[in-house]
Coordinates of C-alpha atoms (C1' of nucleotides) in Angstrom, one line a residue:
Chain N
M597 CA 54.1 213.9 95.9
A598 CA 54.3 211.3 93.1
D599 CA 52.7 212.3 89.9
T600 CA 50.1 210.2 88.1
A601 CA 51.6 207.0 86.9
N602 CA 52.5 208.1 83.4
T603 CA 54.8 206.3 81.1
A604 CA 55.6 209.6 79.4
L605 CA 57.6 210.5 82.5
I606 CA 60.2 207.8 81.9
P607 CA 63.2 209.3 80.2
T608 CA 63.7 208.3 76.6
Q609 CA 67.1 206.8 77.4
C610 CA 65.4 204.5 79.9
A611 CA 62.4 203.8 77.8
Q612 CA 64.6 202.6 75.0
C613 CA 66.9 200.7 77.4
A614 CA 67.1 197.1 76.4
V615 CA 67.8 195.9 79.9
R616 CA 65.6 198.2 82.0
S617 CA 63.0 195.7 83.0
R618 CA 65.5 193.0 83.9
A619 CA 68.1 195.4 85.6
I620 CA 67.7 196.7 89.1
C621 CA 65.9 199.7 87.5
G622 CA 62.9 197.3 87.2
A623 CA 62.3 197.8 90.9
L624 CA 61.7 201.5 90.5
N625 CA 58.6 203.5 89.7
E626 CA 58.5 206.4 87.4
D627 CA 59.8 209.2 89.5
E628 CA 62.4 207.0 91.0
I629 CA 63.7 206.1 87.6
V630 CA 63.7 209.8 86.7
S631 CA 66.0 210.6 89.6
L632 CA 68.3 207.8 88.8
N633 CA 68.4 208.7 85.2
Q634 CA 69.4 212.3 86.1
I635 CA 72.7 211.1 87.4
A636 CA 73.3 208.3 84.8
H637 CA 75.4 208.3 81.8
K638 CA 76.6 205.7 79.3
R639 CA 80.1 204.7 78.8
S640 CA 81.9 202.0 76.8
Y641 CA 85.0 200.0 77.3
E642 CA 87.1 198.0 75.0
A643 CA 88.0 194.4 75.7
G644 CA 90.9 194.3 78.2
E645 CA 90.2 197.6 79.9
V646 CA 90.1 197.7 83.6
I647 CA 86.8 199.1 84.8
M648 CA 87.3 199.0 88.6
S649 CA 90.4 198.2 90.6
D650 CA 90.9 196.9 94.1
E651 CA 93.5 199.6 94.7
E652 CA 91.2 202.6 94.8
P653 CA 87.6 203.1 95.6
H654 CA 85.3 202.9 92.6
Q655 CA 83.7 206.2 91.8
F656 CA 80.6 204.8 90.3
Y657 CA 78.1 202.0 90.3
A658 CA 76.8 200.6 87.0
N659 CA 74.4 198.5 85.0
I660 CA 75.8 196.4 82.3
L661 CA 74.1 197.2 79.0
S662 CA 76.1 194.9 76.8
G663 CA 79.2 192.8 76.9
V664 CA 80.8 190.7 79.6
I665 CA 82.8 191.8 82.5
K666 CA 85.2 189.5 84.4
L667 CA 86.0 189.9 88.1
T668 CA 89.5 188.7 88.9
K669 CA 91.7 188.1 91.8
G670 CA 95.4 187.4 91.6
L671 CA 98.4 186.2 93.6
S672 CA 101.6 188.1 93.8
D673 CA 103.4 185.7 91.4
G674 CA 100.9 186.2 88.6
R675 CA 98.5 183.4 89.1
Q676 CA 95.0 184.6 88.5
Q677 CA 91.5 183.5 89.2
I678 CA 88.3 184.8 87.7
V679 CA 85.8 185.0 90.7
G680 CA 82.8 186.2 88.8
L681 CA 81.4 186.9 85.4
R682 CA 78.9 189.7 84.8
F683 CA 76.5 189.7 81.8
A684 CA 74.1 192.1 80.3
P685 CA 71.5 193.1 82.9
D686 CA 73.8 192.7 85.9
F687 CA 74.8 195.3 88.4
L688 CA 78.4 196.3 89.0
G689 CA 79.8 197.7 92.3
R690 CA 79.8 196.7 95.9
A691 CA 77.0 198.5 97.7
F692 CA 77.9 200.6 100.8
G693 CA 81.6 199.9 100.6
P694 CA 83.2 201.7 97.6
Q695 CA 86.2 199.4 97.9
I696 CA 86.0 196.1 96.0
P697 CA 88.4 193.3 96.7
F698 CA 88.9 192.4 93.0
F699 CA 89.4 193.8 89.6
A700 CA 86.6 194.3 87.2
E701 CA 87.8 194.0 83.6
A702 CA 86.1 194.1 80.3
A703 CA 86.2 190.6 78.8
T704 CA 84.6 191.8 75.6
D705 CA 83.7 195.2 74.4
V706 CA 81.4 196.6 77.1
E707 CA 78.7 199.2 77.4
I708 CA 77.5 200.3 80.9
C709 CA 75.1 202.7 82.3
M710 CA 77.0 204.3 85.2
F711 CA 75.8 206.2 88.3
P712 CA 78.2 208.4 90.3
R713 CA 78.8 207.0 93.7
D714 CA 77.4 209.7 95.9
G715 CA 74.3 210.2 93.9
F716 CA 73.6 206.5 93.7
E717 CA 74.1 206.0 97.4
K718 CA 71.6 208.7 98.2
I719 CA 69.0 207.2 95.9
L720 CA 69.8 203.8 97.5
K721 CA 69.0 205.2 100.9
K722 CA 65.9 206.9 99.7
Y723 CA 64.3 203.8 98.0
P724 CA 64.5 200.7 100.1
E725 CA 63.1 198.6 97.3
L726 CA 66.2 199.3 95.4
E727 CA 68.4 198.0 98.2
H728 CA 66.1 195.0 98.5
R729 CA 66.6 194.2 94.9
L730 CA 70.4 194.5 95.2
F731 CA 70.3 192.2 98.2
E732 CA 68.4 189.5 96.3
R733 CA 70.9 189.7 93.5
T734 CA 73.8 189.5 95.9
L735 CA 72.2 186.3 97.4
D736 CA 72.0 184.8 93.9
E737 CA 75.6 185.7 93.3
L738 CA 76.6 184.0 96.5
D739 CA 74.7 180.9 95.4
A740 CA 76.6 181.0 92.1
A741 CA 79.9 181.5 93.9
R742 CA 79.2 178.4 96.0
D743 CA 78.4 176.3 93.0
W744 CA 81.7 177.5 91.6
M745 CA 83.5 176.5 94.7
L746 CA 82.2 173.0 94.3
L747 CA 83.4 173.0 90.7
L748 CA 86.9 174.4 91.5
G749 CA 87.4 172.1 94.5
R750 CA 86.0 168.8 93.4
K751 CA 85.5 168.5 89.7
T752 CA 87.9 167.1 87.1
A753 CA 89.2 169.2 84.1
R754 CA 86.6 167.5 81.8
E755 CA 83.8 168.2 84.2
K756 CA 84.9 171.8 84.7
V757 CA 84.9 172.6 81.0
A758 CA 81.7 170.8 80.4
S759 CA 80.0 172.5 83.4
F760 CA 81.1 175.9 82.1
L761 CA 79.8 175.3 78.6
L762 CA 76.6 173.9 80.1
T763 CA 76.1 177.1 82.0
L764 CA 76.6 179.2 78.9
A765 CA 74.2 176.9 77.0
E766 CA 71.5 177.3 79.6
R767 CA 72.0 181.1 79.6
A768 CA 71.6 181.1 75.8
Q769 CA 68.4 179.1 76.1
D770 CA 67.0 181.3 78.8
V771 CA 67.7 184.5 76.9
G772 CA 66.3 182.8 73.8
C773 CA 69.3 183.6 71.7
H774 CA 70.1 180.2 70.4
H775 CA 70.1 182.1 67.2
Y776 CA 72.2 179.6 65.4
D777 CA 69.8 176.8 64.5
F778 CA 71.2 175.2 61.4
D779 CA 69.2 172.1 61.6
A780 CA 65.5 171.4 61.9
D781 CA 66.0 170.1 65.5
K782 CA 67.2 173.1 67.3
K783 CA 70.6 172.6 68.9
V784 CA 71.6 175.1 71.5
S785 CA 74.4 177.3 70.4
F786 CA 76.2 180.2 71.9
E787 CA 79.1 182.5 71.5
L788 CA 81.9 182.0 74.0
P789 CA 82.6 185.5 75.5
L790 CA 86.0 184.6 76.7
T791 CA 89.4 183.7 75.4
R792 CA 90.8 180.3 76.3
A793 CA 93.1 182.0 78.8
D794 CA 90.1 183.6 80.5
M795 CA 88.3 180.2 80.5
A796 CA 91.4 178.7 82.2
D797 CA 91.4 181.4 84.8
F798 CA 87.8 180.9 85.4
L799 CA 88.1 177.1 85.8
G800 CA 91.3 177.0 87.7
L801 CA 93.1 175.2 84.8
T802 CA 95.8 175.9 82.2
I803 CA 95.1 177.0 78.7
E804 CA 96.4 173.7 77.3
T805 CA 94.1 171.6 79.5
V806 CA 91.1 173.7 78.5
S807 CA 92.0 173.2 74.9
R808 CA 92.4 169.5 75.3
Q809 CA 89.1 169.1 77.0
I810 CA 87.3 171.0 74.3
T811 CA 88.9 168.8 71.8
H812 CA 87.8 165.8 73.7
L813 CA 84.2 167.0 73.8
K814 CA 84.4 167.6 70.1
T815 CA 85.6 164.1 69.3
S816 CA 82.9 162.7 71.5
S817 CA 80.4 164.5 69.3
I818 CA 79.0 166.3 72.3
I819 CA 79.8 169.8 70.9
R820 CA 80.8 171.2 67.6
L821 CA 82.8 174.4 66.9
V822 CA 81.7 176.7 64.1
D823 CA 84.7 178.8 64.9
N824 CA 86.9 179.3 68.0
R825 CA 84.2 181.2 69.7
L826 CA 80.9 179.8 68.4
F827 CA 79.9 176.6 70.1
V828 CA 77.0 174.2 69.1
V829 CA 75.8 171.7 71.6
E830 CA 75.1 168.5 69.7
D831 CA 74.3 166.4 72.7
L832 CA 72.9 168.4 75.6
E833 CA 72.4 165.3 77.8
G834 CA 75.9 164.1 77.1
L835 CA 77.2 167.5 78.1
D836 CA 75.3 167.2 81.3
V837 CA 76.8 163.9 82.0
A838 CA 80.3 165.1 81.2
A839 CA 79.7 168.0 83.6
G840 CA 79.3 165.4 86.4
N841 CA 75.8 166.6 87.3
E842 CA 74.0 163.5 86.3
R843 CA 75.6 160.2 86.9
L844 CA 74.1 157.1 85.3
N845 CA 73.4 154.5 87.9
F846 CA 74.3 151.0 86.9
D847 CA 74.2 149.6 90.4
Chain F
M1279 CA 76.0 196.7 133.4
A1280 CA 77.2 199.6 131.4
D1281 CA 74.0 200.4 129.7
T1282 CA 71.5 203.1 130.3
A1283 CA 68.0 203.4 131.6
N1284 CA 66.2 201.3 129.0
T1285 CA 68.3 198.2 129.6
A1286 CA 65.5 196.9 131.8
L1287 CA 63.5 196.3 128.7
I1288 CA 65.9 193.9 127.2
P1289 CA 64.9 190.4 127.9
T1290 CA 67.2 188.6 130.2
Q1291 CA 68.0 185.9 127.7
C1292 CA 69.3 188.6 125.3
A1293 CA 71.0 190.7 128.0
Q1294 CA 73.0 187.6 129.0
C1295 CA 73.6 186.6 125.4
A1296 CA 77.3 186.4 124.7
V1297 CA 77.0 187.3 121.0
R1298 CA 74.2 189.9 121.1
S1299 CA 76.2 192.9 120.3
R1300 CA 78.1 191.2 117.5
A1301 CA 75.2 189.3 116.0
I1302 CA 72.5 190.9 113.8
C1303 CA 70.6 191.7 117.0
G1304 CA 73.1 194.5 117.5
A1305 CA 71.3 196.4 114.9
L1306 CA 68.1 196.4 116.9
N1307 CA 66.8 198.8 119.6
E1308 CA 65.1 197.7 122.7
D1309 CA 61.6 197.1 121.5
E1310 CA 62.8 195.5 118.3
I1311 CA 64.9 193.1 120.3
V1312 CA 61.9 192.3 122.5
S1313 CA 59.7 191.3 119.5
L1314 CA 62.5 189.2 118.1
N1315 CA 63.1 187.6 121.5
Q1316 CA 59.4 186.7 121.7
I1317 CA 59.7 184.3 118.9
A1318 CA 63.2 183.0 119.7
H1319 CA 64.3 179.9 121.4
K1320 CA 67.5 178.0 121.9
R1321 CA 68.4 174.7 120.5
S1322 CA 71.6 172.6 120.4
Y1323 CA 72.9 170.1 118.0
E1324 CA 75.6 167.4 118.3
A1325 CA 78.5 167.3 115.9
G1326 CA 77.4 165.7 112.6
E1327 CA 73.7 166.6 112.8
V1328 CA 72.1 168.2 109.8
I1329 CA 70.6 171.5 110.7
M1330 CA 69.2 172.6 107.3
S1331 CA 68.9 170.6 104.1
D1332 CA 68.6 171.6 100.5
E1333 CA 65.8 169.2 100.0
E1334 CA 63.2 171.1 102.0
P1335 CA 62.6 174.7 103.0
H1336 CA 64.1 175.6 106.3
Q1337 CA 61.6 176.4 108.9
F1338 CA 63.7 178.8 110.8
Y1339 CA 66.5 181.3 110.8
A1340 CA 69.1 181.4 113.5
N1341 CA 72.0 183.0 115.2
I1342 CA 74.9 180.8 116.1
L1343 CA 75.7 181.0 119.8
S1344 CA 78.5 178.6 120.0
G1345 CA 80.2 175.9 117.8
V1346 CA 80.9 175.7 114.1
I1347 CA 78.5 174.9 111.3
K1348 CA 79.7 173.8 107.9
L1349 CA 77.8 174.5 104.7
T1350 CA 78.3 171.7 102.2
K1351 CA 77.5 170.8 98.6
G1352 CA 78.0 167.5 97.0
L1353 CA 78.1 165.6 93.7
S1354 CA 76.0 162.6 93.0
D1355 CA 79.0 160.3 93.3
G1356 CA 79.8 161.3 96.8
R1357 CA 82.4 164.0 96.3
Q1358 CA 81.9 166.9 98.7
Q1359 CA 82.9 170.5 99.1
I1360 CA 82.4 172.7 102.0
V1361 CA 81.3 176.1 100.7
G1362 CA 81.2 178.0 103.9
L1363 CA 81.9 177.9 107.6
R1364 CA 79.9 179.7 110.2
F1365 CA 81.2 180.6 113.6
A1366 CA 79.8 182.0 116.7
P1367 CA 78.0 185.3 116.0
D1368 CA 77.1 184.4 112.5
F1369 CA 73.6 184.2 111.0
L1370 CA 72.1 181.1 109.4
G1371 CA 69.5 180.9 106.7
R1372 CA 68.9 182.5 103.3
A1373 CA 66.8 185.6 103.7
F1374 CA 63.6 185.8 101.6
G1375 CA 64.0 182.4 100.0
P1376 CA 63.5 179.6 102.5
Q1377 CA 65.2 177.2 100.2
I1378 CA 69.0 176.9 100.6
P1379 CA 71.1 175.3 97.9
F1380 CA 73.4 173.4 100.4
F1381 CA 73.4 171.5 103.6
A1382 CA 74.1 173.1 107.0
E1383 CA 75.7 170.6 109.3
A1384 CA 77.1 170.8 112.8
A1385 CA 80.9 170.5 112.5
T1386 CA 81.2 170.6 116.3
D1387 CA 78.5 170.6 119.0
V1388 CA 76.5 173.7 118.3
E1389 CA 74.1 176.0 120.1
I1390 CA 71.8 178.3 118.1
C1391 CA 69.2 180.9 118.8
M1392 CA 66.4 180.1 116.3
F1393 CA 63.6 182.2 114.9
P1394 CA 60.6 180.6 113.2
R1395 CA 60.5 181.5 109.6
D1396 CA 57.2 183.4 109.4
G1397 CA 57.8 185.5 112.5
F1398 CA 61.3 186.4 111.5
E1399 CA 60.3 187.4 108.0
K1400 CA 57.7 189.7 109.4
I1401 CA 60.2 191.4 111.7
L1402 CA 62.6 191.6 108.8
K1403 CA 59.9 193.5 106.8
K1404 CA 59.2 195.8 109.8
Y1405 CA 62.8 196.8 110.6
P1406 CA 64.8 197.8 107.5
E1407 CA 67.9 198.2 109.6
L1408 CA 67.9 194.5 110.2
E1409 CA 67.7 193.7 106.5
H1410 CA 70.5 196.2 105.9
R1411 CA 72.7 194.4 108.4
L1412 CA 72.0 191.1 106.8
F1413 CA 72.9 192.6 103.5
E1414 CA 76.2 193.7 104.7
R1415 CA 76.9 190.3 106.1
T1416 CA 76.0 188.7 102.8
L1417 CA 78.4 191.0 101.0
D1418 CA 81.2 190.0 103.4
E1419 CA 80.3 186.4 102.8
L1420 CA 80.6 186.9 99.1
D1421 CA 84.0 188.4 99.6
A1422 CA 85.1 185.4 101.6
A1423 CA 83.7 183.1 99.0
R1424 CA 85.7 184.8 96.3
D1425 CA 88.9 184.6 98.3
W1426 CA 88.1 180.9 98.6
M1427 CA 87.7 180.6 94.9
L1428 CA 91.1 181.9 94.4
L1429 CA 92.4 179.4 96.9
L1430 CA 90.6 176.5 95.3
G1431 CA 91.5 177.3 91.8
R1432 CA 95.0 178.5 92.0
K1433 CA 96.8 177.5 95.2
T1434 CA 98.9 174.4 95.8
A1435 CA 98.1 171.9 98.5
R1436 CA 100.7 173.5 100.8
E1437 CA 99.4 177.0 100.2
K1438 CA 95.8 175.8 100.8
V1439 CA 96.5 174.2 104.1
A1440 CA 98.7 177.2 105.2
S1441 CA 96.0 179.7 104.1
F1442 CA 93.4 177.9 106.1
L1443 CA 95.5 177.7 109.2
L1444 CA 96.3 181.4 108.8
T1445 CA 92.6 182.3 108.6
L1446 CA 92.0 180.4 111.8
A1447 CA 95.0 182.1 113.4
E1448 CA 93.8 185.5 112.5
R1449 CA 90.3 184.7 113.8
A1450 CA 91.9 183.6 117.1
Q1451 CA 93.8 186.8 117.3
D1452 CA 90.8 189.0 116.6
V1453 CA 88.6 187.2 119.1
G1454 CA 91.4 187.4 121.5
C1455 CA 91.3 183.8 122.5
H1456 CA 94.9 182.8 121.8
H1457 CA 94.4 181.4 125.2
Y1458 CA 97.3 179.0 124.9
D1459 CA 100.4 181.2 125.5
F1460 CA 102.9 178.8 126.9
D1461 CA 105.8 181.1 126.3
A1462 CA 106.5 184.6 127.2
D1463 CA 106.3 185.7 123.6
K1464 CA 102.8 185.0 122.8
K1465 CA 102.5 182.6 119.9
V1466 CA 99.1 182.4 118.3
S1467 CA 97.3 179.2 119.0
F1468 CA 93.8 177.9 118.2
E1469 CA 91.7 174.9 118.2
L1470 CA 90.9 173.4 114.9
P1471 CA 87.1 173.0 114.8
L1472 CA 87.2 170.4 112.0
T1473 CA 88.3 166.9 111.4
R1474 CA 91.0 166.3 108.7
A1475 CA 88.2 165.0 106.5
D1476 CA 86.3 168.3 106.8
M1477 CA 89.5 170.2 106.2
A1478 CA 90.0 168.2 103.0
D1479 CA 86.4 168.9 101.9
F1480 CA 87.0 172.6 102.6
L1481 CA 90.3 172.8 100.7
G1482 CA 89.4 170.6 97.8
L1483 CA 92.0 168.0 98.8
T1484 CA 92.2 164.5 100.2
I1485 CA 92.6 163.6 103.8
E1486 CA 96.1 162.2 103.1
T1487 CA 97.3 165.3 101.4
V1488 CA 96.1 167.5 104.2
S1489 CA 97.9 165.3 106.7
R1490 CA 101.1 165.4 104.7
Q1491 CA 101.0 169.2 104.4
I1492 CA 100.4 169.6 108.1
T1493 CA 103.4 167.3 108.7
H1494 CA 105.5 169.4 106.4
L1495 CA 104.5 172.6 108.2
K1496 CA 105.4 170.9 111.5
T1497 CA 108.9 169.8 110.3
S1498 CA 109.5 173.3 108.9
S1499 CA 108.9 174.5 112.5
I1500 CA 106.1 176.8 111.3
I1501 CA 103.5 175.2 113.4
R1502 CA 103.4 172.9 116.4
L1503 CA 100.6 170.5 117.4
V1504 CA 99.7 170.1 121.0
D1505 CA 97.3 167.5 120.0
N1506 CA 95.4 166.7 116.8
R1507 CA 93.2 169.7 117.2
L1508 CA 95.2 172.3 119.0
F1509 CA 97.6 174.2 116.8
V1510 CA 100.4 176.6 117.8
V1511 CA 101.8 178.9 115.2
E1512 CA 105.5 179.2 115.8
D1513 CA 106.3 181.3 112.8
L1514 CA 103.5 183.5 111.7
E1515 CA 105.4 185.1 108.9
G1516 CA 106.5 181.8 107.7
L1517 CA 102.9 180.6 107.6
D1518 CA 102.0 183.7 105.6
V1519 CA 104.7 182.9 103.1
A1520 CA 103.6 179.3 102.9
A1521 CA 100.1 180.5 102.2
G1522 CA 101.3 182.3 99.1
N1523 CA 100.2 185.7 100.3
E1524 CA 103.6 187.3 100.6
R1525 CA 106.2 186.4 98.2
L1526 CA 109.7 187.4 98.9
N1527 CA 111.1 189.3 96.0
F1528 CA 114.6 188.5 95.1
D1529 CA 114.5 190.2 91.7
Chain X
dC28 C1' 105.0 188.1 53.2
dG29 C1' 106.1 188.4 58.0
dC30 C1' 104.4 189.2 62.5
dG31 C1' 101.8 188.9 66.9
dG32 C1' 98.0 187.0 69.1
dT33 C1' 95.4 183.0 69.8
dG34 C1' 94.6 178.2 69.9
dT35 C1' 96.0 173.3 69.3
dT36 C1' 98.9 169.3 69.9
dG37 C1' 102.8 166.4 71.7
dA38 C1' 106.1 164.6 75.2
dA39 C1' 108.0 164.7 79.8
dG40 C1' 107.6 165.7 84.5
dG41 C1' 105.5 166.7 89.0
dC42 C1' 102.1 167.1 92.4
dA43 C1' 98.2 165.3 94.3
dT44 C1' 95.5 161.2 94.5
dT45 C1' 94.7 156.4 95.2
dC46 C1' 95.4 152.2 97.5
dA47 C1' 97.2 150.1 101.4
dA48 C1' 99.1 149.5 105.9
dT49 C1' 100.3 151.4 110.4
dT50 C1' 99.8 154.2 114.4
dG51 C1' 97.2 156.9 117.6
dT52 C1' 93.0 158.1 120.0
dT53 C1' 88.6 157.5 122.3
dG54 C1' 85.1 155.2 124.5
dT55 C1' 83.0 150.9 126.1
dG56 C1' 82.6 146.6 128.4
dG57 C1' 84.8 142.8 130.6
Chain R
dC262 C1' 92.7 148.5 134.7
dC263 C1' 93.2 146.5 130.5
dA264 C1' 91.4 144.6 126.1
dC265 C1' 89.1 145.7 122.3
dA266 C1' 86.6 147.9 118.7
dA267 C1' 85.7 152.0 116.0
dC268 C1' 87.3 155.9 114.4
dA269 C1' 90.8 159.5 113.3
dA270 C1' 95.2 160.5 111.6
dT271 C1' 99.7 159.5 109.7
dT272 C1' 102.9 157.4 106.5
dG273 C1' 104.4 154.7 102.4
dA274 C1' 104.4 153.3 97.5
dA275 C1' 102.4 153.5 92.9
dT276 C1' 99.4 155.5 89.7
dG277 C1' 97.3 159.1 87.1
dC278 C1' 95.8 163.6 86.0
dC279 C1' 97.1 168.0 85.1
dT280 C1' 100.8 171.0 84.3
dT281 C1' 105.0 172.4 82.1
dC282 C1' 107.8 173.1 78.3
dA283 C1' 108.0 173.1 73.5
dA284 C1' 106.6 173.2 68.7
dC285 C1' 103.3 174.0 65.4
dA286 C1' 98.8 175.7 63.1
dC287 C1' 95.6 179.3 62.3
dC288 C1' 93.9 183.9 61.5
dG289 C1' 93.7 188.8 60.9
dC290 C1' 96.5 192.7 59.8
dG291 C1' 100.4 195.6 58.8

DNA sequence: CGCGGTGTTGAAGGCATTCAATTGTTGTGG
DNA sequence: CCACAACAATTGAATGCCTTCAACACCGCG
């Protein structure tokens, strides 16, 4: 039976893990985490490396410890679409079916905590709470995917770019890493984890169009770029309007 | 009646249900189905009626018995995007969270088998297999949503329309209701369950563009229209090529 | 310094949209 | 049965947004 609830039982790797409470591991109690930790090991990837492919079953599931992973689908003539982005405490892998219908590729340098397939699936069967947690995450993913469908199908280039930046800004606010507050009034700032090409593939645009829209947002004093990757939001409300979320009513 | 001794336990409504085996109910054994049936009742909607709204929690979950339901999201200025289509044995409602971030609207006349929220959630807690089944469906939905993101972001109008028709054609083949085989060689045919306007909202296009692309597919002898809703696929391979899935390689 | 990778900017063209008009379909009442 | 209205779908012409093609700027690195 389960031992006395004792934090000392938690493996040091997990105790020191930056994402444990927010990752799916947060659903587990001490001995559950022990059994998961027993099969886990860390691995890192460099930007551009393929982590999982749609061509062969993935041999592991994983938590993302740091970095950003892009999920991509492509057409035979080379056109590509990013169908999902995974950040730090997110889970990687399709439960129950080892086959995933997309590529998972490191967008930045990435660290993951990986669990071999068989072992993880056993644990998944054993602890329903874990499956439940995965289910809820999947539902959130689906919501996000639907938001994205609205963006891809109905928004203009300007709105697409603004929406994406807004998402990143909100993320930065939530995580509390708007580390870059030059001014007294704290502007939100964040590091873009993607190249312009990736941004284009995410938004269903071309590189050039993305670049032009960023320029436009700059000249509108809605955002400012410290460098190509570091964005400062000067006018959050303006960005929201540019994203097409709020429309001023002058009727 | 092919079933064994216990069949008598199954409520008549369920025994006669056309979708039972394929719906989530298929995951349940006899007494489970009894308890679900106790809280269930049928209801029908006319085309155009809103079934669930994002403004208030939905008071029930449901199986679709017949008809097609469209899930829509919109921008404040009226632009709309269909983010999902639900057909006959599909499930409706977001598990665990009664709030859904979209509208569910009857695209055709619809019949559903509805379960009050509280009761269904209790049963869901009680029978893990039911939750598991819902989870797997959610994963499939997510896959479909990602396919659609690729379509919305990267395909041309021609490819979009062709892809959609191809999906419907495949559905018709699977279900085995390519009822409309004029000729000896069986051409796939199906009834379009949407107006041109809905099609446009699904594909991220305008009504006019959808119409033009259908016309083009007609003049290319890839499809034929018996009437505005009844499509016959004359050249399935041609449709596949038009959809951008297969590209002939002349390299 | 030259080079590749990444990002920006400019000009021309194309594809989908917008605006507008017509045709086809359905249902209702005279 | 037909006229008529209301809606759905098609077709045409013109505009516009995004793409395509091309050139250039920027940056780190050998």
